[in-house]
PDB file of C-alpha atoms in Angstrom:
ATOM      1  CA  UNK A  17      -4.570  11.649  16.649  1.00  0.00           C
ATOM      2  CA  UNK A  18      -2.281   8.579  16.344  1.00  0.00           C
ATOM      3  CA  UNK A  19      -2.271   8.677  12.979  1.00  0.00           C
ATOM      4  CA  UNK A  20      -1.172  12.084  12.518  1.00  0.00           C
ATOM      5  CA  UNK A  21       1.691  11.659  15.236  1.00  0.00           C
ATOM      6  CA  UNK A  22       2.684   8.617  13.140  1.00  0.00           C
ATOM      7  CA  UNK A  23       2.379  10.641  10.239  1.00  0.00           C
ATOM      8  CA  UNK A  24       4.514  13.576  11.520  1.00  0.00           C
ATOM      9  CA  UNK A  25       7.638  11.463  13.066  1.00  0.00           C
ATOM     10  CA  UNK A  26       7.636   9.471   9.883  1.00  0.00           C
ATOM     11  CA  UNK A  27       7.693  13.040   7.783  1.00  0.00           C
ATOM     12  CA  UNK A  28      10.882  14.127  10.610  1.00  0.00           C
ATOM     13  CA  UNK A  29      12.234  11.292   9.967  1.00  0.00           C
ATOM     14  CA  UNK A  30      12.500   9.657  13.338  1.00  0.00           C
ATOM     15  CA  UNK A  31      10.513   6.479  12.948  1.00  0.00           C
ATOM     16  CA  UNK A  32      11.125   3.651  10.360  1.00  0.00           C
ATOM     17  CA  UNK A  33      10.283   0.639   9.644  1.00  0.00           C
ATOM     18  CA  UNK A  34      12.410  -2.489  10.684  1.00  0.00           C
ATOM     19  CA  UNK A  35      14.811  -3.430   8.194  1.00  0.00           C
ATOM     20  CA  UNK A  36      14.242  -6.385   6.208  1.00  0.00           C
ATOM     21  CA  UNK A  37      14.903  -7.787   2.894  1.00  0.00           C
ATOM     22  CA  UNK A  38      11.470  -6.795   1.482  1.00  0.00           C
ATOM     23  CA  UNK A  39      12.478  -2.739   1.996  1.00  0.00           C
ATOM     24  CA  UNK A  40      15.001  -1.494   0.117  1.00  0.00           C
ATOM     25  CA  UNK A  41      18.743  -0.099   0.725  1.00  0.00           C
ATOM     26  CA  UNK A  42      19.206   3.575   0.643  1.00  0.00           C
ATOM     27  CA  UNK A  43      19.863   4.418  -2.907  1.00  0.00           C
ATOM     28  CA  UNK A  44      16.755   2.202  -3.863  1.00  0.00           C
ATOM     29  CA  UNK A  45      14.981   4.385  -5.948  1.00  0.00           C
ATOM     30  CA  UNK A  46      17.759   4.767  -8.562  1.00  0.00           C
ATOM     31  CA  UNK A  47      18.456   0.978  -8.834  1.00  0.00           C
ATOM     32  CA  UNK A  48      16.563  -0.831 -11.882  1.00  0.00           C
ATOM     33  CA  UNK A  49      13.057  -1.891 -11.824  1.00  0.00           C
ATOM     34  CA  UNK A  50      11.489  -5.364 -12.336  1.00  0.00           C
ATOM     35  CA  UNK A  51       7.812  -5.031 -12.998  1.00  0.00           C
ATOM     36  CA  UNK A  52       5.689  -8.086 -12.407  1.00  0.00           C
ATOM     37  CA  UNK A  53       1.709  -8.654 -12.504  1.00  0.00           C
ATOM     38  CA  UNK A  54      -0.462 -11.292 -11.763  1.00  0.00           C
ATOM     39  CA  UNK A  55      -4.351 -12.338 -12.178  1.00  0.00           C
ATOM     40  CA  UNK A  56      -6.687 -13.424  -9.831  1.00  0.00           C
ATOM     41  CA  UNK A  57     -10.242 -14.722 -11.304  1.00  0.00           C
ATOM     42  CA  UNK A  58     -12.911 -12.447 -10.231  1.00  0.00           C
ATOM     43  CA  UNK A  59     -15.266 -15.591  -9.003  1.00  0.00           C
ATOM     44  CA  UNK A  60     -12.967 -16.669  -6.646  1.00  0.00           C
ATOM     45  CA  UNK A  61     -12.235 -13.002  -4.676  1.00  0.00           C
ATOM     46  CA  UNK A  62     -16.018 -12.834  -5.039  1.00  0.00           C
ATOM     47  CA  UNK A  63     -16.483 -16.147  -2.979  1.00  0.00           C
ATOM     48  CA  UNK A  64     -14.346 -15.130  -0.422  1.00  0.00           C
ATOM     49  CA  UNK A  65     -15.502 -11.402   0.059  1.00  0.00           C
ATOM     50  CA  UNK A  66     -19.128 -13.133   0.403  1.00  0.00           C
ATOM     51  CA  UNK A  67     -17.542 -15.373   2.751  1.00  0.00           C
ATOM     52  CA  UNK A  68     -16.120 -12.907   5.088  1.00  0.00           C
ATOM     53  CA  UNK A  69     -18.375  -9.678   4.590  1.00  0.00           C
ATOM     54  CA  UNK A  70     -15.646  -7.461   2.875  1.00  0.00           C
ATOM     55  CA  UNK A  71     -15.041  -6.050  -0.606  1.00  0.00           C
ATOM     56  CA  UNK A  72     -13.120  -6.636  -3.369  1.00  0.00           C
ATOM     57  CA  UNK A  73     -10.330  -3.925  -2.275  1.00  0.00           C
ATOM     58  CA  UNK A  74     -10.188  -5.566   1.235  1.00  0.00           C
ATOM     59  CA  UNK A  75      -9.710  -9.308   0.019  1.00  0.00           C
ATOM     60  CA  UNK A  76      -6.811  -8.203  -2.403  1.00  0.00           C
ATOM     61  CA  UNK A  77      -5.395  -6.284   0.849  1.00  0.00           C
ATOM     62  CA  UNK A  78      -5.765  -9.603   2.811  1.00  0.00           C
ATOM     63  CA  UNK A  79      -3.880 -11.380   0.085  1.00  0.00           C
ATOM     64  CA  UNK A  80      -0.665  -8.955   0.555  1.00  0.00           C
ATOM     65  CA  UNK A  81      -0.755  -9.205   4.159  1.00  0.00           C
ATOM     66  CA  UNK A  82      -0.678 -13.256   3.867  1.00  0.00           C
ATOM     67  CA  UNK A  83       1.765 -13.044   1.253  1.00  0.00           C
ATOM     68  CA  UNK A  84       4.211 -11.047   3.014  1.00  0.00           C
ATOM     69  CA  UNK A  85       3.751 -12.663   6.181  1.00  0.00           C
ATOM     70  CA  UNK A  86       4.546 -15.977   4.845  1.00  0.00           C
ATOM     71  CA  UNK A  87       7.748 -14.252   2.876  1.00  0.00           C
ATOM     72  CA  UNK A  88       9.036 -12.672   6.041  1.00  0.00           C
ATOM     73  CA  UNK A  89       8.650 -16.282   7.782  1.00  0.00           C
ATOM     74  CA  UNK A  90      10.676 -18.348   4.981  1.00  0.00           C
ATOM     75  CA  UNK A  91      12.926 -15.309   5.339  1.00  0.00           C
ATOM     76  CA  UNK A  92      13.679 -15.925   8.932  1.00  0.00           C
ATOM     77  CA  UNK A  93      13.065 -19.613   8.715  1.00  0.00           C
ATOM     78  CA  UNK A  94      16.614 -19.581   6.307  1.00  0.00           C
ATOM     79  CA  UNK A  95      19.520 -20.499   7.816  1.00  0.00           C
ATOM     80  CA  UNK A  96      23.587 -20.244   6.474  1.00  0.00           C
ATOM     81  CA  UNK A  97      23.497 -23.407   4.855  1.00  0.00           C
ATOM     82  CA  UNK A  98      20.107 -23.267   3.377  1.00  0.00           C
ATOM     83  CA  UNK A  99      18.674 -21.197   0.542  1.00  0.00           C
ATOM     84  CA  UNK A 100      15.774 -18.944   0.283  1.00  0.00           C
ATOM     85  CA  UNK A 101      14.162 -21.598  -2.437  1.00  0.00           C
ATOM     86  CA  UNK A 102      15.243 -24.474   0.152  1.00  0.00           C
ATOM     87  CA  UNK A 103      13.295 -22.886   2.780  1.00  0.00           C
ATOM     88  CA  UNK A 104      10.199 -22.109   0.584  1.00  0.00           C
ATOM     89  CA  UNK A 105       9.983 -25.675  -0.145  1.00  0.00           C
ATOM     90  CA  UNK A 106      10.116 -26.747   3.295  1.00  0.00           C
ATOM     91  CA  UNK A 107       7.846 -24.147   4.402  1.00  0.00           C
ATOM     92  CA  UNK A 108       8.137 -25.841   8.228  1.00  0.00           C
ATOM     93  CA  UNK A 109       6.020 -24.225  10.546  1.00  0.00           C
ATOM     94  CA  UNK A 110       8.060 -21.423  12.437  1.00  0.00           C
ATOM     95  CA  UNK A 111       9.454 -22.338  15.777  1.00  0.00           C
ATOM     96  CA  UNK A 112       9.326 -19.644  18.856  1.00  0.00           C
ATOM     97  CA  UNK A 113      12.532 -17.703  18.303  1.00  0.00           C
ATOM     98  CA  UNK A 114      10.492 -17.001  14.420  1.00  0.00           C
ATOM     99  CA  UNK A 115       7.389 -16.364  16.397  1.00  0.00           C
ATOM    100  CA  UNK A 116       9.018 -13.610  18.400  1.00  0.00           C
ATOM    101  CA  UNK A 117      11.006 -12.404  15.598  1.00  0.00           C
ATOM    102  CA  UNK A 118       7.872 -11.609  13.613  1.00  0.00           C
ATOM    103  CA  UNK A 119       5.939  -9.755  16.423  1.00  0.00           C
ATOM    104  CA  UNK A 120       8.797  -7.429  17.208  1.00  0.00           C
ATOM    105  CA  UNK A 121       9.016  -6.505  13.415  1.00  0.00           C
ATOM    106  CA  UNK A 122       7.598  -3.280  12.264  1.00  0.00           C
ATOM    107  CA  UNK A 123       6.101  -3.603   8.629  1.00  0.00           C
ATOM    108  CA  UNK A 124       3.996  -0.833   7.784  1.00  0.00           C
ATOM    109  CA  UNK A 125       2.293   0.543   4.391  1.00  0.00           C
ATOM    110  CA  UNK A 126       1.617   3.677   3.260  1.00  0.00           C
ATOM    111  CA  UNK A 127      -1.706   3.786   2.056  1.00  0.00           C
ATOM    112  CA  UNK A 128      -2.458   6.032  -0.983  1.00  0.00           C
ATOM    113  CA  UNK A 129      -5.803   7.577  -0.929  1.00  0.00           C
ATOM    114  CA  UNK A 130      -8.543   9.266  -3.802  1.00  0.00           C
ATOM    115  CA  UNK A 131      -9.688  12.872  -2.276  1.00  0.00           C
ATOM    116  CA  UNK A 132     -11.185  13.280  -5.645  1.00  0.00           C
ATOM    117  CA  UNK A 133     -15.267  13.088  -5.604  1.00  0.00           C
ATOM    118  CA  UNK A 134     -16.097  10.615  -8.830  1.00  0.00           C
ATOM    119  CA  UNK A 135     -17.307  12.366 -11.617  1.00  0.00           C
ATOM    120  CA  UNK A 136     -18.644  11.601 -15.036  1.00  0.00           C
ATOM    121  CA  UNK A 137     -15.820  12.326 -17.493  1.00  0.00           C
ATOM    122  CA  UNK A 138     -15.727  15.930 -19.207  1.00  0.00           C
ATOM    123  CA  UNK A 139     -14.758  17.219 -22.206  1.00  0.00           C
ATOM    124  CA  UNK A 140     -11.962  20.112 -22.643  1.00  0.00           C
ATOM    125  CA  UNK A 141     -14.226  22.690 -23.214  1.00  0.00           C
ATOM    126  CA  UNK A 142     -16.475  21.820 -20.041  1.00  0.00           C
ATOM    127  CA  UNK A 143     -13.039  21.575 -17.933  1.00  0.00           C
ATOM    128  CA  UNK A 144     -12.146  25.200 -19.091  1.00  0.00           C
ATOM    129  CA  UNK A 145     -15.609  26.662 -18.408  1.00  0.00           C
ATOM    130  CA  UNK A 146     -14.706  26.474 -14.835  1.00  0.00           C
ATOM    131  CA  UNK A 147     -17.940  26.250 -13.802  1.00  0.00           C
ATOM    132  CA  UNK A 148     -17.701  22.286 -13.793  1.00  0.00           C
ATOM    133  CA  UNK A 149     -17.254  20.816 -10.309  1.00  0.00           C
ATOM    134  CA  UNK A 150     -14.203  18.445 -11.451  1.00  0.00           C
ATOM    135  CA  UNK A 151     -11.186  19.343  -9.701  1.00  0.00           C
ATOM    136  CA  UNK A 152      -8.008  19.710 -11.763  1.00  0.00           C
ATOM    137  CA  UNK A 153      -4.972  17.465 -10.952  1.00  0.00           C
ATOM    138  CA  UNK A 154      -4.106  15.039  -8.285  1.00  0.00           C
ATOM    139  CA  UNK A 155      -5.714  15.186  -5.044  1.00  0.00           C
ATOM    140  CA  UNK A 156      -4.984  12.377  -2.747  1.00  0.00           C
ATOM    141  CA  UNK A 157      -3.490  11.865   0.820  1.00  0.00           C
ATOM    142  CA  UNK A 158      -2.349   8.876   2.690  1.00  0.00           C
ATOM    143  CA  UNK A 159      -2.116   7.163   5.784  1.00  0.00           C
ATOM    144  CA  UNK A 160       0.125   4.335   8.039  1.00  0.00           C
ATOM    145  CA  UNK A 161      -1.096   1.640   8.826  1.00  0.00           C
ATOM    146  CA  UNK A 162       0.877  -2.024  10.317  1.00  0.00           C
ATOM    147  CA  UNK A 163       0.756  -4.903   8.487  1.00  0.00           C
ATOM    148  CA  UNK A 164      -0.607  -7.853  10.502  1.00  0.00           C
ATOM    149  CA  UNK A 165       2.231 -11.002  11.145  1.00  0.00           C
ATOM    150  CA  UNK A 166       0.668 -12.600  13.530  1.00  0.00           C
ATOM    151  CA  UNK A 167      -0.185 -16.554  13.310  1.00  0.00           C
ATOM    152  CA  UNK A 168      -4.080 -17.277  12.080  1.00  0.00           C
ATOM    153  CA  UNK A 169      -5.147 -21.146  11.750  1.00  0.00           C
ATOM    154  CA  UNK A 170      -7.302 -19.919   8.534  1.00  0.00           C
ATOM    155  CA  UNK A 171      -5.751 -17.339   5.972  1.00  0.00           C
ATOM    156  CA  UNK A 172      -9.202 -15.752   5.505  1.00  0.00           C
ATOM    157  CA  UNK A 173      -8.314 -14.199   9.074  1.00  0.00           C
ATOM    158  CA  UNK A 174      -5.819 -11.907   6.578  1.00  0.00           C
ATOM    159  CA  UNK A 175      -9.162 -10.753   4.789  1.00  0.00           C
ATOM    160  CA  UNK A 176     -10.967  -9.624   8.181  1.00  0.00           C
ATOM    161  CA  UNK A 177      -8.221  -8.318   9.507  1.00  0.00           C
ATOM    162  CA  UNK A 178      -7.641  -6.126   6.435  1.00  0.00           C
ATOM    163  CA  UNK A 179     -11.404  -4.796   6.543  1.00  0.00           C
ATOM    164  CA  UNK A 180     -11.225  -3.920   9.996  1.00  0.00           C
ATOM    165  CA  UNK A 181      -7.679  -1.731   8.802  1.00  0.00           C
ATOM    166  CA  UNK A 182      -9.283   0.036   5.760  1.00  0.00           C
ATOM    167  CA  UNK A 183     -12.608   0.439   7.501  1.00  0.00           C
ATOM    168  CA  UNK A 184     -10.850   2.755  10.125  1.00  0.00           C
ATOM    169  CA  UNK A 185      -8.244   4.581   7.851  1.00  0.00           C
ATOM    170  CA  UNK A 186     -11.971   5.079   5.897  1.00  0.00           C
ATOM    171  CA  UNK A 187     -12.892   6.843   8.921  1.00  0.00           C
ATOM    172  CA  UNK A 188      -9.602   8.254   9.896  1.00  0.00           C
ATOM    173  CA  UNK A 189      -9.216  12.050   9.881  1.00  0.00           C
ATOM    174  CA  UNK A 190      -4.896  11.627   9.738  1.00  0.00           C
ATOM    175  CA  UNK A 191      -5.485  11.854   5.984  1.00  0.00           C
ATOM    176  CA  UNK A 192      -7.112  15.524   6.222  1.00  0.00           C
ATOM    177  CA  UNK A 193      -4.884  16.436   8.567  1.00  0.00           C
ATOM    178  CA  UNK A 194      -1.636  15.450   7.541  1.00  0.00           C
ATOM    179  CA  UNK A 195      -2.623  16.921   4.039  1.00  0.00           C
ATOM    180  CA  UNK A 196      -3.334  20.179   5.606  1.00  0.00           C
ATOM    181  CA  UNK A 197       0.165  19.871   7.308  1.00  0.00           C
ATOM    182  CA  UNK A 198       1.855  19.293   4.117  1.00  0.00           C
ATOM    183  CA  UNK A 199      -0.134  22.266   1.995  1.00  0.00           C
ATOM    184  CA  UNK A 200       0.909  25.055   5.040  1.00  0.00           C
ATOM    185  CA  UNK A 201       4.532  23.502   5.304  1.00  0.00           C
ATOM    186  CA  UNK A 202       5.025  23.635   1.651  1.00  0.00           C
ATOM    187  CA  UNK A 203       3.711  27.691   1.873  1.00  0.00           C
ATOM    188  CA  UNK A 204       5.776  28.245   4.644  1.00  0.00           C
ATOM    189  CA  UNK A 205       9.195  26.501   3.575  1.00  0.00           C
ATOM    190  CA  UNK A 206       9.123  26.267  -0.027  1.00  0.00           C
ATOM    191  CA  UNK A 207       8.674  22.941  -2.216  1.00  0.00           C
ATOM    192  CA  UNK A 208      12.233  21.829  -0.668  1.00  0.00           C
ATOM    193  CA  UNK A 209      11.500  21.342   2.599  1.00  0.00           C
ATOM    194  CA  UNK A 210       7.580  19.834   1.542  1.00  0.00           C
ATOM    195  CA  UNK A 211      10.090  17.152  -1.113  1.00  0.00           C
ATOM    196  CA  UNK A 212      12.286  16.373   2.006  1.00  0.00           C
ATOM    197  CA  UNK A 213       9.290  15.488   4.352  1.00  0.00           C
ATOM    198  CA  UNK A 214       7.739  13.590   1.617  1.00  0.00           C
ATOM    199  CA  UNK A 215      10.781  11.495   0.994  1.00  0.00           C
ATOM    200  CA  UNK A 216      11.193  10.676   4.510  1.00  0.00           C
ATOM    201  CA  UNK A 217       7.307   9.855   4.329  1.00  0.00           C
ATOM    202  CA  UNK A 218       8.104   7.309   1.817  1.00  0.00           C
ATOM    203  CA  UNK A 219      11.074   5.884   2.943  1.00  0.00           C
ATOM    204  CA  UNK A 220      10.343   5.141   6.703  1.00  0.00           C
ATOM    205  CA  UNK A 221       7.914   2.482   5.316  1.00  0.00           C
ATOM    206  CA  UNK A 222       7.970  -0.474   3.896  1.00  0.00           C
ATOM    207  CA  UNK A 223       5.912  -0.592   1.119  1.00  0.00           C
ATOM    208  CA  UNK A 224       2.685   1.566  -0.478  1.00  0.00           C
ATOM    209  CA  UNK A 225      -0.348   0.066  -1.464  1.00  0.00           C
ATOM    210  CA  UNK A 226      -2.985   1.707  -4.009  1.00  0.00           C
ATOM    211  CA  UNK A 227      -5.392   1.160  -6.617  1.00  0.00           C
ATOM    212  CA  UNK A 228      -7.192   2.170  -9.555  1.00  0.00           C
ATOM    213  CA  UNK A 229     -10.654   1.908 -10.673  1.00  0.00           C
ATOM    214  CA  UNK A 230     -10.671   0.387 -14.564  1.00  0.00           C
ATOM    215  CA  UNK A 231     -12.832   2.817 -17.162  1.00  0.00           C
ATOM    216  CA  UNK A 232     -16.209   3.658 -15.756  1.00  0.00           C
ATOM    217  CA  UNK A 233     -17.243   4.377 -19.543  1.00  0.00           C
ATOM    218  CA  UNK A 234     -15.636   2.860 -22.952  1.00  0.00           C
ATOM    219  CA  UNK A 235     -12.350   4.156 -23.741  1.00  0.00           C
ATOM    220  CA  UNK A 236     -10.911   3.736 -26.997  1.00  0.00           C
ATOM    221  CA  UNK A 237      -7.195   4.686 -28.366  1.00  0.00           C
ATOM    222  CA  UNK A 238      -6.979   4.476 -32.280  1.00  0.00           C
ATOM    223  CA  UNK A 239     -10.113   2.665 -32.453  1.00  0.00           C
ATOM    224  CA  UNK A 240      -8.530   0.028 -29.913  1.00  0.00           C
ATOM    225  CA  UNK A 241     -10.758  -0.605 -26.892  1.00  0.00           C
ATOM    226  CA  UNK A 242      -8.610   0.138 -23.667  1.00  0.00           C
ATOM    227  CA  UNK A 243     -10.061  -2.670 -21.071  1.00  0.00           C
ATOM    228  CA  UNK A 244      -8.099  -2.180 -18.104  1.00  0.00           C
ATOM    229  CA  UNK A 245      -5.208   0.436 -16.707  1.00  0.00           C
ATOM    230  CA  UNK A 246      -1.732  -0.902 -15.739  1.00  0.00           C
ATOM    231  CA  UNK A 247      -0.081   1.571 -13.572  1.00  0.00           C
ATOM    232  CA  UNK A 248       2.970   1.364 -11.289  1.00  0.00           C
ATOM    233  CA  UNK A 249       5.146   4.287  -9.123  1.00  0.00           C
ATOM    234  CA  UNK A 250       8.608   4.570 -10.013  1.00  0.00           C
ATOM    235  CA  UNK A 251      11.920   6.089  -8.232  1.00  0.00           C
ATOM    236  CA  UNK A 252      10.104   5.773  -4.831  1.00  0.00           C
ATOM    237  CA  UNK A 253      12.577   5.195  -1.914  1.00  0.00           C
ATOM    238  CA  UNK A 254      11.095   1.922   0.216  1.00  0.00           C
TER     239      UNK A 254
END
């Protein structure tokens, strides 16, 4: 229930996030975009999701949430006459006014979730049989959820705390529900009104987090063997 009531003031457009130099200005989604990418070695996130009982999906989750916790901090920590780089390099441990700063923040990610049961892949000619039990297009739905700032003495405290997050948006029936919302409003109101509430969605948080499985079978383009996916959202207004 709290998630759809989340869901629905976000989609009115009478909750946001606070405002902070990791969200955007209105306008955002028409400014250029930097794309960036980094790689973590699979022994190591396998170490520490052994370590703390999670998976792979809620170690990289814990990485965010200690990244962008100790990005807000240097944020705060930076005074007039100091630069962001300054205070990175200093990386002093926060003082109380920080402390207090950070736990009256609201960060909060949208959280893009598969509807989709996993298939095998089909051809064209099973797709239009339409017998086949593969859905066409995109069917996904998402969720709120805050992103943790408080202090933790060990950074693996990120990892548990982001298992304990996706284990009950796993469980969460918000998704279903808000998707239902969106399907009737859209029938009722016409695709405007389902764009506005979708924008408003988007932009009363502070950032969206997703994944994508790599190819469950070999893919090949050309006779080039395609070994992972690269995909990114763009023009979305956070």
């Amino acid at each position: 229930m709290v998630d759809v009531m989340d869901g629905l003031l976000r989609m009115m457009g009478w909750k946001e996030d606070s405002k902070l130099p990791i969200r955007g200005p209105p306008g955002v989604e028409y400014l250029p975009v930097a794309i960036s990418s980094t790689d973590f070695p699979l022994a190591d996130i396998k170490q520490i999701k052994t370590c703390t009982g999670a998976t792979v999906n809620d170690v990289l989750t814990g990485i965010i949430f200690c990244g962008i916790r100790h990005y807000l901090q240097i944020c705060l920590s930076t005074g007039e006459e100091q630069s962001l780089h300054e205070a990175y390099e200093k990386r002093c441990e926060p003082n109380d006014i920080i402390i207090k700063q950070m736990k009256n923040l609201r960060v909060t990610s949208l959280a893009m979730m598969n509807k989709r049961a996993l298939a095998p892949l089909k051809n064209l000619e099973e797709m239009m049989n339409g017998n086949t039990a593969v859905m066409w297009g995109n069917h996904f739905g998402f969720l709120h959820f805050s992103i943790p700032l408080q202090s933790v003495e060990n950074s693996l405290e990120f990892v548990k705390m982001a298992k304990c997050i996706l284990d009950r948006c796993k469980m969460s029936l918000g998704m279903f529900a808000i998707t239902n919302i969106l399907g009737s409003l859209g029938r009722l109101k016409g695709a405007q009104a389902l764009a506005k509430c979708a924008y408003n969605t988007i932009a009363s948080t502070t950032m969206a987090i997703s994944n994508m499985i790599g190819p469950a079978e070999k893919i090949a383009i050309d006779e080039n063997i395609i070994k992972r996916f690269s995909f990114f959202v763009s023009g979305a207004p956070h």
